[in-house]
Tab-separated table of C-alpha atoms in Angstrom:
chain	number	residue	atom	x	y	z
A	236	MET	CA	-6.042	23.315	15.188
A	237	PHE	CA	-5.443	22.889	11.491
A	238	PHE	CA	-8.496	24.938	10.528
A	239	GLY	CA	-7.431	27.704	12.885
A	240	HIS	CA	-3.894	27.764	11.478
A	241	GLN	CA	-5.090	27.797	7.906
A	242	HIS	CA	-7.545	30.652	8.433
A	243	ARG	CA	-5.477	32.507	11.032
A	244	ASP	CA	-8.367	32.212	13.477
A	245	ASP	CA	-6.860	32.396	16.977
A	246	LYS	CA	-10.079	31.429	18.751
A	247	THR	CA	-10.547	28.258	16.699
A	248	LYS	CA	-6.882	27.454	17.022
A	249	GLN	CA	-7.045	27.768	20.812
A	250	GLN	CA	-10.080	25.493	20.946
A	251	GLY	CA	-8.156	22.938	18.916
A	252	TYR	CA	-5.215	23.013	21.320
A	253	GLN	CA	-7.581	22.543	24.268
A	254	LEU	CA	-9.140	19.487	22.614
A	255	TYR	CA	-5.678	18.184	21.813
A	256	GLY	CA	-4.603	18.569	25.444
A	257	SER	CA	-7.639	16.704	26.758
A	258	THR	CA	-7.268	13.935	24.161
A	259	LEU	CA	-3.735	12.893	25.127
A	260	PRO	CA	-4.487	11.752	28.723
A	261	THR	CA	-7.552	9.825	27.536
A	262	LEU	CA	-5.504	8.136	24.810
A	263	ASN	CA	-2.713	7.235	27.242
A	264	ARG	CA	-5.205	5.579	29.584
A	265	ALA	CA	-6.602	3.538	26.702
A	266	LEU	CA	-3.120	2.498	25.592
A	267	SER	CA	-2.261	1.304	29.103
A	268	ASP	CA	-5.157	-1.188	28.954
A	269	PRO	CA	-4.031	-4.244	26.911
A	270	ILE	CA	-7.615	-4.947	25.823
A	271	GLN	CA	-8.743	-1.418	25.016
A	272	ALA	CA	-5.476	-0.669	23.203
A	273	LYS	CA	-6.533	-3.122	20.485
A	274	GLU	CA	-9.790	-1.296	19.702
A	275	ASP	CA	-10.279	0.357	16.325
A	276	ASP	CA	-11.108	3.748	17.817
A	277	VAL	CA	-7.776	3.844	19.678
A	278	LEU	CA	-5.885	3.160	16.450
A	279	ILE	CA	-7.934	5.794	14.622
A	280	CYS	CA	-7.112	8.312	17.345
A	281	VAL	CA	-3.359	7.710	16.957
A	282	VAL	CA	-3.697	7.932	13.169
A	283	THR	CA	-5.550	11.246	13.453
A	284	LEU	CA	-2.868	12.727	15.694
A	285	GLY	CA	-0.208	11.537	13.265
A	286	LEU	CA	-1.949	13.207	10.325
A	287	LEU	CA	-2.312	16.381	12.348
A	288	GLU	CA	1.464	16.437	12.792
A	289	THR	CA	1.937	16.493	9.008
A	290	PHE	CA	-0.364	19.521	8.729
A	291	VAL	CA	0.612	21.382	11.913
A	292	PRO	CA	4.020	19.969	12.903
A	293	SER	CA	5.135	20.442	16.495
A	294	GLY	CA	8.694	19.338	15.672
A	295	ARG	CA	10.945	18.243	12.847
A	296	SER	CA	10.199	14.521	13.130
A	297	SER	CA	7.231	14.530	15.483
A	298	TRP	CA	5.017	12.707	12.986
A	299	LEU	CA	7.389	9.739	13.130
A	300	MET	CA	6.616	9.274	16.835
A	301	HIS	CA	2.973	8.685	15.940
A	302	VAL	CA	3.991	6.311	13.133
A	303	ARG	CA	5.949	4.215	15.635
A	304	GLY	CA	2.897	4.275	17.904
A	305	MET	CA	0.708	2.990	15.076
A	306	GLU	CA	3.114	0.131	14.423
A	307	ARG	CA	3.152	-0.887	18.091
A	308	ILE	CA	-0.650	-1.007	18.153
A	309	LEU	CA	-0.765	-3.006	14.915
A	310	GLU	CA	1.785	-5.458	16.280
A	311	LEU	CA	-0.307	-5.858	19.416
A	312	ARG	CA	-3.434	-6.483	17.316
A	313	GLY	CA	-1.699	-8.865	14.887
A	314	PRO	CA	-2.404	-9.278	11.151
A	315	GLU	CA	-5.414	-11.552	11.629
A	316	ALA	CA	-7.314	-8.721	13.352
A	317	HIS	CA	-7.385	-6.815	10.044
A	318	ARG	CA	-9.296	-9.260	7.885
A	319	ASN	CA	-12.731	-7.841	8.724
A	320	PRO	CA	-13.885	-5.004	6.397
A	321	ILE	CA	-13.631	-2.123	8.894
A	322	SER	CA	-10.210	-2.982	10.318
A	323	LYS	CA	-8.918	-3.758	6.831
A	324	GLN	CA	-10.056	-0.347	5.611
A	325	ILE	CA	-8.246	1.360	8.516
A	326	LEU	CA	-5.042	-0.548	7.786
A	327	GLN	CA	-5.200	0.231	4.073
A	328	GLY	CA	-5.659	3.894	4.928
A	329	ILE	CA	-2.485	4.102	7.017
A	330	ARG	CA	-0.321	1.671	5.061
A	331	ARG	CA	1.402	4.386	3.043
A	332	VAL	CA	2.171	6.463	6.127
A	333	LEU	CA	3.720	3.452	7.882
A	334	ILE	CA	5.948	2.652	4.907
A	335	PHE	CA	6.990	6.290	4.449
A	336	GLY	CA	7.851	6.514	8.129
A	337	SER	CA	9.926	3.353	7.824
A	338	LEU	CA	11.792	4.840	4.867
A	339	ASN	CA	12.614	7.933	6.930
A	340	THR	CA	13.985	5.951	9.872
A	341	CYS	CA	15.542	3.108	7.827
A	342	ILE	CA	13.879	0.716	10.266
A	343	PRO	CA	11.985	-2.141	8.560
A	344	SER	CA	8.230	-1.855	8.972
A	345	ILE	CA	6.137	-4.738	10.248
A	346	LEU	CA	4.379	-4.522	6.867
A	347	SER	CA	7.493	-6.023	5.260
A	348	ARG	CA	7.064	-9.219	7.280
A	349	PRO	CA	5.608	-12.264	5.447
A	350	GLU	CA	2.557	-12.557	7.713
A	351	TRP	CA	1.535	-8.961	6.948
A	352	LYS	CA	2.315	-9.233	3.245
A	353	ALA	CA	0.062	-12.291	3.155
A	354	LEU	CA	-2.968	-10.065	3.827
A	355	ASP	CA	-5.231	-9.442	0.872
A	356	TRP	CA	-4.417	-5.823	0.023
A	357	LYS	CA	-6.406	-5.842	-3.182
A	358	SER	CA	-9.587	-3.883	-3.659
A	359	ASP	CA	-12.283	-3.660	-6.301
A	360	VAL	CA	-10.654	-0.570	-7.761
A	361	ILE	CA	-8.056	-1.281	-10.471
A	362	GLN	CA	-6.015	1.810	-9.671
A	363	LYS	CA	-5.644	0.775	-6.042
A	364	ASN	CA	-4.477	-2.656	-7.131
A	365	THR	CA	-1.553	-1.082	-8.964
A	366	ASP	CA	-0.606	0.983	-5.905
A	367	GLU	CA	-0.766	-1.982	-3.528
A	368	ASP	CA	1.723	-3.951	-5.627
A	369	LEU	CA	4.137	-1.003	-5.636
A	370	LEU	CA	3.789	-0.545	-1.884
A	371	ASN	CA	4.763	-4.188	-1.355
A	372	ILE	CA	8.011	-3.490	-3.212
A	373	LEU	CA	8.603	-0.204	-1.395
A	374	ALA	CA	8.083	-1.881	1.992
A	375	ASP	CA	11.214	-4.000	1.380
A	376	CYS	CA	13.494	-0.970	0.926
A	377	PRO	CA	14.051	0.003	4.605
A	378	ALA	CA	15.553	-3.426	5.349
A	379	LEU	CA	18.109	-2.819	2.594
A	380	PHE	CA	18.888	0.629	3.988
A	381	ASN	CA	19.483	-1.036	7.346
A	382	ARG	CA	21.907	-3.510	5.757
A	383	ARG	CA	23.693	-0.615	4.082
A	384	ASP	CA	24.381	0.831	7.527
A	385	GLU	CA	25.782	-2.563	8.554
A	386	LEU	CA	27.968	-2.524	5.435
A	387	PHE	CA	29.396	0.888	6.273
A	388	ALA	CA	30.106	-0.271	9.835
A	389	LEU	CA	31.974	-3.321	8.544
A	390	PHE	CA	34.017	-1.141	6.233
A	391	LYS	CA	34.980	1.227	9.052
A	392	ALA	CA	36.004	-1.792	11.125
A	393	ASN	CA	38.400	-2.881	8.347
A	394	GLN	CA	36.427	-6.087	7.738
A	395	GLY	CA	36.801	-5.862	3.963
A	396	ALA	CA	35.892	-9.459	3.056
A	397	ALA	CA	32.694	-9.384	5.138
A	398	ALA	CA	31.815	-5.971	3.671
A	399	LEU	CA	32.143	-7.317	0.135
A	400	ARG	CA	29.899	-10.287	0.899
A	401	LEU	CA	27.234	-8.025	2.375
A	402	ARG	CA	27.596	-5.621	-0.534
A	403	THR	CA	26.950	-8.475	-2.968
A	404	ARG	CA	23.859	-9.492	-1.020
A	405	ILE	CA	22.507	-5.924	-0.998
A	406	LEU	CA	23.053	-5.478	-4.735
A	407	ASP	CA	21.448	-8.860	-5.497
A	408	GLU	CA	18.371	-7.956	-3.455
A	409	GLY	CA	18.260	-4.520	-5.067
A	410	ARG	CA	18.348	-6.080	-8.535
A	411	GLY	CA	15.532	-8.366	-7.433
A	412	LEU	CA	13.383	-5.362	-6.478
A	413	LEU	CA	14.166	-3.667	-9.813
A	414	GLU	CA	13.063	-6.846	-11.570
A	415	GLU	CA	9.792	-6.754	-9.614
A	416	LEU	CA	9.282	-3.163	-10.800
A	417	LYS	CA	9.941	-4.273	-14.365
A	418	ILE	CA	7.333	-7.024	-14.063
A	419	TRP	CA	4.884	-4.542	-12.532
A	420	ARG	CA	5.382	-2.136	-15.455
A	421	GLN	CA	4.924	-4.931	-17.991
A	422	TYR	CA	1.697	-6.016	-16.294
A	423	TRP	CA	0.150	-2.584	-15.825
A	424	GLY	CA	2.101	-0.622	-18.421
A	425	GLU	CA	-0.391	-0.678	-21.280
A	426	GLY	CA	-3.252	0.751	-19.233
A	427	LEU	CA	-1.051	3.377	-17.584
A	428	GLN	CA	0.502	4.375	-20.904
A	429	ASP	CA	-2.974	5.075	-22.264
A	430	ALA	CA	-3.592	7.334	-19.243
A	431	MET	CA	-0.479	9.456	-19.946
A	432	SER	CA	0.252	12.052	-22.607
A	433	GLU	CA	2.958	14.621	-23.239
A	434	LYS	CA	1.937	18.243	-22.768
A	435	SER	CA	3.500	21.052	-24.767
A	436	ASP	CA	1.294	23.544	-22.965
A	437	ILE	CA	0.746	24.006	-19.228
A	438	PRO	CA	-2.171	25.326	-17.166
A	439	SER	CA	-2.448	29.115	-16.979
A	440	GLU	CA	-1.665	29.212	-13.264
A	441	PHE	CA	1.771	27.751	-14.025
A	442	SER	CA	2.521	30.018	-16.965
A	443	SER	CA	1.864	33.008	-14.734
A	444	SER	CA	4.458	31.901	-12.196
A	445	PRO	CA	7.944	33.422	-12.344
A	446	SER	CA	10.446	31.487	-14.465
A	447	ARG	CA	13.732	33.295	-13.969
A	448	ARG	CA	15.684	30.020	-13.930
A	449	GLY	CA	14.290	28.447	-17.101
A	450	ASP	CA	11.772	25.749	-17.836
A	451	LEU	CA	12.064	21.993	-17.427
A	452	PRO	CA	14.229	20.666	-20.292
A	453	VAL	CA	11.685	17.952	-21.228
A	454	PRO	CA	7.915	17.999	-21.925
A	455	THR	CA	5.655	17.508	-18.922
A	456	TRP	CA	3.021	14.773	-18.691
A	457	GLY	CA	-0.729	15.010	-18.502
A	458	PHE	CA	-2.963	12.206	-17.224
A	459	SER	CA	-6.496	10.972	-17.591
A	460	GLY	CA	-6.990	11.499	-13.858
A	461	PRO	CA	-5.096	12.193	-10.606
A	462	ALA	CA	-5.012	8.501	-9.615
A	463	ALA	CA	-2.820	7.578	-12.591
A	464	ALA	CA	-0.462	10.486	-11.837
A	465	THR	CA	-0.138	9.370	-8.201
A	466	THR	CA	0.635	5.802	-9.252
A	467	MET	CA	3.426	6.950	-11.563
A	468	MET	CA	4.800	9.216	-8.804
A	469	LEU	CA	4.945	6.149	-6.562
A	470	TYR	CA	6.524	4.039	-9.319
A	471	PHE	CA	9.373	6.478	-9.995
A	472	SER	CA	9.862	7.137	-6.263
A	473	THR	CA	10.372	3.425	-5.659
A	474	HIS	CA	12.937	3.405	-8.471
A	475	ILE	CA	14.809	6.314	-6.882
A	476	HIS	CA	14.929	4.639	-3.460
A	477	ILE	CA	16.360	1.406	-4.881
A	478	LEU	CA	18.830	3.049	-7.272
A	479	ASP	CA	20.006	5.462	-4.567
A	480	LEU	CA	20.793	2.481	-2.373
A	481	MET	CA	22.595	0.553	-5.109
A	482	SER	CA	24.675	3.506	-6.287
A	483	SER	CA	25.805	4.210	-2.728
A	484	VAL	CA	27.186	0.705	-2.105
A	485	THR	CA	28.616	-0.128	-5.530
A	486	VAL	CA	32.002	1.482	-4.860
A	487	LEU	CA	33.953	1.045	-1.639
A	488	PRO	CA	34.775	3.180	0.317
A	489	PRO	CA	31.064	4.056	0.581
A	490	ALA	CA	30.084	7.416	-0.875
A	491	PRO	CA	26.919	9.539	-0.856
A	492	LEU	CA	24.732	9.700	-3.952
A	493	THR	CA	25.962	13.109	-5.030
A	494	VAL	CA	29.618	12.034	-5.210
A	495	ALA	CA	30.712	9.242	-7.545
A	496	ARG	CA	33.859	8.510	-5.545
A	497	GLN	CA	36.947	7.386	-7.477
A	498	GLU	CA	39.040	5.812	-4.700
A	499	SER	CA	40.969	2.705	-5.639
A	500	LEU	CA	40.006	-0.726	-4.354
A	501	ASP	CA	43.667	-1.683	-4.302
A	502	PRO	CA	44.272	-3.200	-0.800
A	503	ARG	CA	47.657	-1.457	-0.711
A	504	VAL	CA	45.840	1.886	-0.861
A	505	LEU	CA	43.003	1.112	1.532
A	506	ASN	CA	44.914	-1.264	3.797
A	507	LEU	CA	42.009	-3.730	3.659
A	508	ASP	CA	41.935	-7.476	3.138
A	509	LEU	CA	39.366	-7.584	0.339
A	510	GLY	CA	40.240	-11.106	-0.729
A	511	PRO	CA	40.719	-12.563	-4.223
A	512	THR	CA	37.103	-11.944	-5.304
A	513	ALA	CA	37.296	-8.136	-5.173
A	514	PRO	CA	35.676	-6.726	-8.360
A	515	ARG	CA	37.687	-4.606	-10.736
A	516	HIS	CA	37.645	-0.924	-9.835
A	517	LEU	CA	36.770	0.403	-13.304
A	518	ASP	CA	33.868	-2.035	-13.595
A	519	LEU	CA	32.470	-0.772	-10.299
A	520	ILE	CA	32.780	2.863	-11.374
A	521	GLU	CA	30.877	2.118	-14.588
A	522	GLU	CA	28.210	0.173	-12.676
A	523	GLN	CA	27.746	3.055	-10.243
A	524	ARG	CA	27.573	5.567	-13.105
A	525	GLN	CA	24.758	3.570	-14.695
A	526	TYR	CA	22.799	3.441	-11.430
A	527	ILE	CA	23.144	7.205	-10.946
A	528	GLN	CA	22.099	7.858	-14.538
A	529	ARG	CA	18.991	5.695	-14.141
A	530	LEU	CA	18.240	7.394	-10.831
A	531	GLN	CA	18.376	10.850	-12.393
A	532	ILE	CA	16.123	9.734	-15.253
A	533	ALA	CA	13.574	8.559	-12.680
A	534	ALA	CA	13.904	11.915	-10.875
A	535	LEU	CA	13.382	13.766	-14.158
A	536	ASN	CA	10.227	11.735	-14.759
A	537	VAL	CA	8.963	12.825	-11.335
A	538	CYS	CA	9.502	16.429	-12.441
A	539	ARG	CA	7.444	15.759	-15.567
A	540	ILE	CA	4.483	14.837	-13.341
A	541	VAL	CA	4.831	17.734	-10.867
A	542	PRO	CA	2.850	20.399	-12.815
A	543	TYR	CA	-0.147	18.095	-13.216
A	544	HIS	CA	0.113	16.919	-9.603
A	545	LEU	CA	0.069	20.486	-8.291
A	546	TYR	CA	-2.668	21.541	-10.693
A	547	MET	CA	-4.904	18.708	-9.401
A	548	ARG	CA	-3.946	19.150	-5.735
A	549	SER	CA	-7.506	20.040	-4.630
A	550	ARG	CA	-8.721	16.622	-5.855
A	551	LEU	CA	-6.003	14.555	-4.150
A	552	ASP	CA	-6.512	12.630	-0.919
A	553	ALA	CA	-3.988	12.692	1.926
A	554	GLY	CA	-2.271	9.518	0.711
A	555	SER	CA	-1.732	10.949	-2.779
A	556	LEU	CA	-0.430	14.214	-1.334
A	557	HIS	CA	2.107	12.306	0.764
A	558	ILE	CA	3.251	10.287	-2.245
A	559	GLY	CA	3.741	13.543	-4.133
A	560	ALA	CA	5.724	15.039	-1.254
A	561	MET	CA	7.964	11.971	-1.053
A	562	ALA	CA	8.545	11.900	-4.813
A	563	ILE	CA	9.421	15.595	-5.047
A	564	LYS	CA	11.755	15.380	-2.064
A	565	LEU	CA	13.570	12.396	-3.608
A	566	ALA	CA	13.885	14.139	-6.977
A	567	TRP	CA	15.220	17.257	-5.259
A	568	LYS	CA	17.945	15.226	-3.559
A	569	ALA	CA	18.745	13.286	-6.737
A	570	PHE	CA	19.388	16.582	-8.540
A	571	GLN	CA	21.573	17.847	-5.669
A	572	GLY	CA	19.182	20.640	-4.793
A	573	GLU	CA	19.782	23.912	-6.572
A	574	ALA	CA	23.050	22.668	-8.090
A	575	THR	CA	21.167	21.646	-11.255
A	576	VAL	CA	18.663	23.237	-13.633
A	577	GLU	CA	16.112	20.587	-12.693
A	578	GLY	CA	16.583	21.225	-8.971
A	579	LYS	CA	16.133	24.959	-9.410
A	580	TRP	CA	13.015	24.432	-11.494
A	581	LEU	CA	11.590	22.018	-8.931
A	582	LYS	CA	12.136	24.372	-6.009
A	583	GLU	CA	10.627	27.300	-7.883
A	584	LYS	CA	7.446	25.370	-8.675
A	585	ILE	CA	7.015	24.029	-5.142
A	586	LEU	CA	7.665	27.304	-3.306
A	587	HIS	CA	5.280	29.083	-5.661
A	588	PHE	CA	2.491	26.921	-4.213
A	589	THR	CA	3.666	26.739	-0.594
A	590	ASP	CA	0.525	28.395	0.762
A	591	ASP	CA	-1.650	25.755	-0.928
A	592	LEU	CA	0.498	22.819	0.234
A	593	PRO	CA	0.421	22.884	4.051
A	594	PHE	CA	1.045	19.131	4.223
A	595	ALA	CA	4.452	19.647	2.650
A	596	LYS	CA	5.850	21.705	5.510
A	597	THR	CA	6.880	18.814	7.703
A	598	LEU	CA	7.918	16.539	4.834
A	599	TRP	CA	10.382	18.637	2.842
A	600	ARG	CA	10.736	22.039	4.482
A	601	ASP	CA	14.325	21.393	5.663
A	602	GLU	CA	15.471	20.557	2.128
A	603	MET	CA	13.549	23.054	0.021
A	604	SER	CA	12.499	26.068	2.083
A	605	SER	CA	15.766	27.277	3.654
A	606	LYS	CA	15.786	30.304	1.342
A	607	SER	CA	12.074	30.800	0.898
A	608	SER	CA	10.282	34.104	0.831
A	609	ASN	CA	9.595	36.235	3.894
A	610	LYS	CA	5.960	35.243	3.677
A	611	SER	CA	6.869	31.560	3.938
A	612	ASN	CA	9.209	32.270	6.851
A	613	GLU	CA	6.446	34.099	8.727
A	614	LYS	CA	4.118	31.153	8.203
A	615	GLU	CA	6.837	28.786	9.429
A	616	LYS	CA	7.342	30.820	12.629
A	617	GLU	CA	3.621	30.798	13.323
A	618	GLN	CA	3.564	26.990	13.094
């Protein structure tokens, strides 16, 4: 299917759809058997279908259905079933997808549970060790997003005191995750810093692209290899997730990231019983401003990696491509889309390479491709 779409080969594409149609009934029969459903080949089949959805999406969030299916199979198998080399390798291969799916749905992944975190995620490759530590931190974010929804519900129900207590808990846990990121950077920082360098020049394929809206206002980064660039993409993405959360709950009433709301916390204004421990309004505004500023710095650092990431795209594996897609999407939102110079620059660079980034279609097309070229629209209709 994917090969046929990419090469506009109708015959190959039709053969792919026929294989897809015959695979689904066979998979459903296997899943209905409690013994066979635990087999590695069944899990691999679900993983393959999920990856196919990111390349040839059948719907806006269809890939998330397969992610939920993967989690159900993993839960049925249990963590102990993934200590042998083959099963462990399968789990490591899909770990990123499971966490990214959890971030999209704001539903905590099973990988955030203690028994799954207790698995030995390390490998013999130093670069993978750095990524595994970051993924452990990222896996805790969906639970905080879920608590944020609870906070907003409490606020709407005029339960001000309970909302403030939950808000304090969320911010404390968010600060804890930021501290873990700080420790991670201190531990791995020296090696990663040696792998990074500022670039005053850019590859020729970027300089030939149109630049009607101006260049990025800071130097871009080069790296010793694509693995280091992917790790830093993941590092700054994790920062953005946490800071987005914290900025959105600092001030009550709750406000989206793009609006630093200025409503008073005076109970006479909001008609809420916030209790005697309500923080001062001006302090909260300043705290939120600092979170948003740090968030935008992290987003700007993602932009500094984008040219290298795109230039090396042919050498990146699926996991690295997904990390890049997540990071760029987060940076785009942090810069309020085309409302900023950075957002305009980011969109221009991504859409310039749309044809070479088929994986991106299902991950950020709603945010970044609404005004894309006619060629991109034709490709979208075909999919």
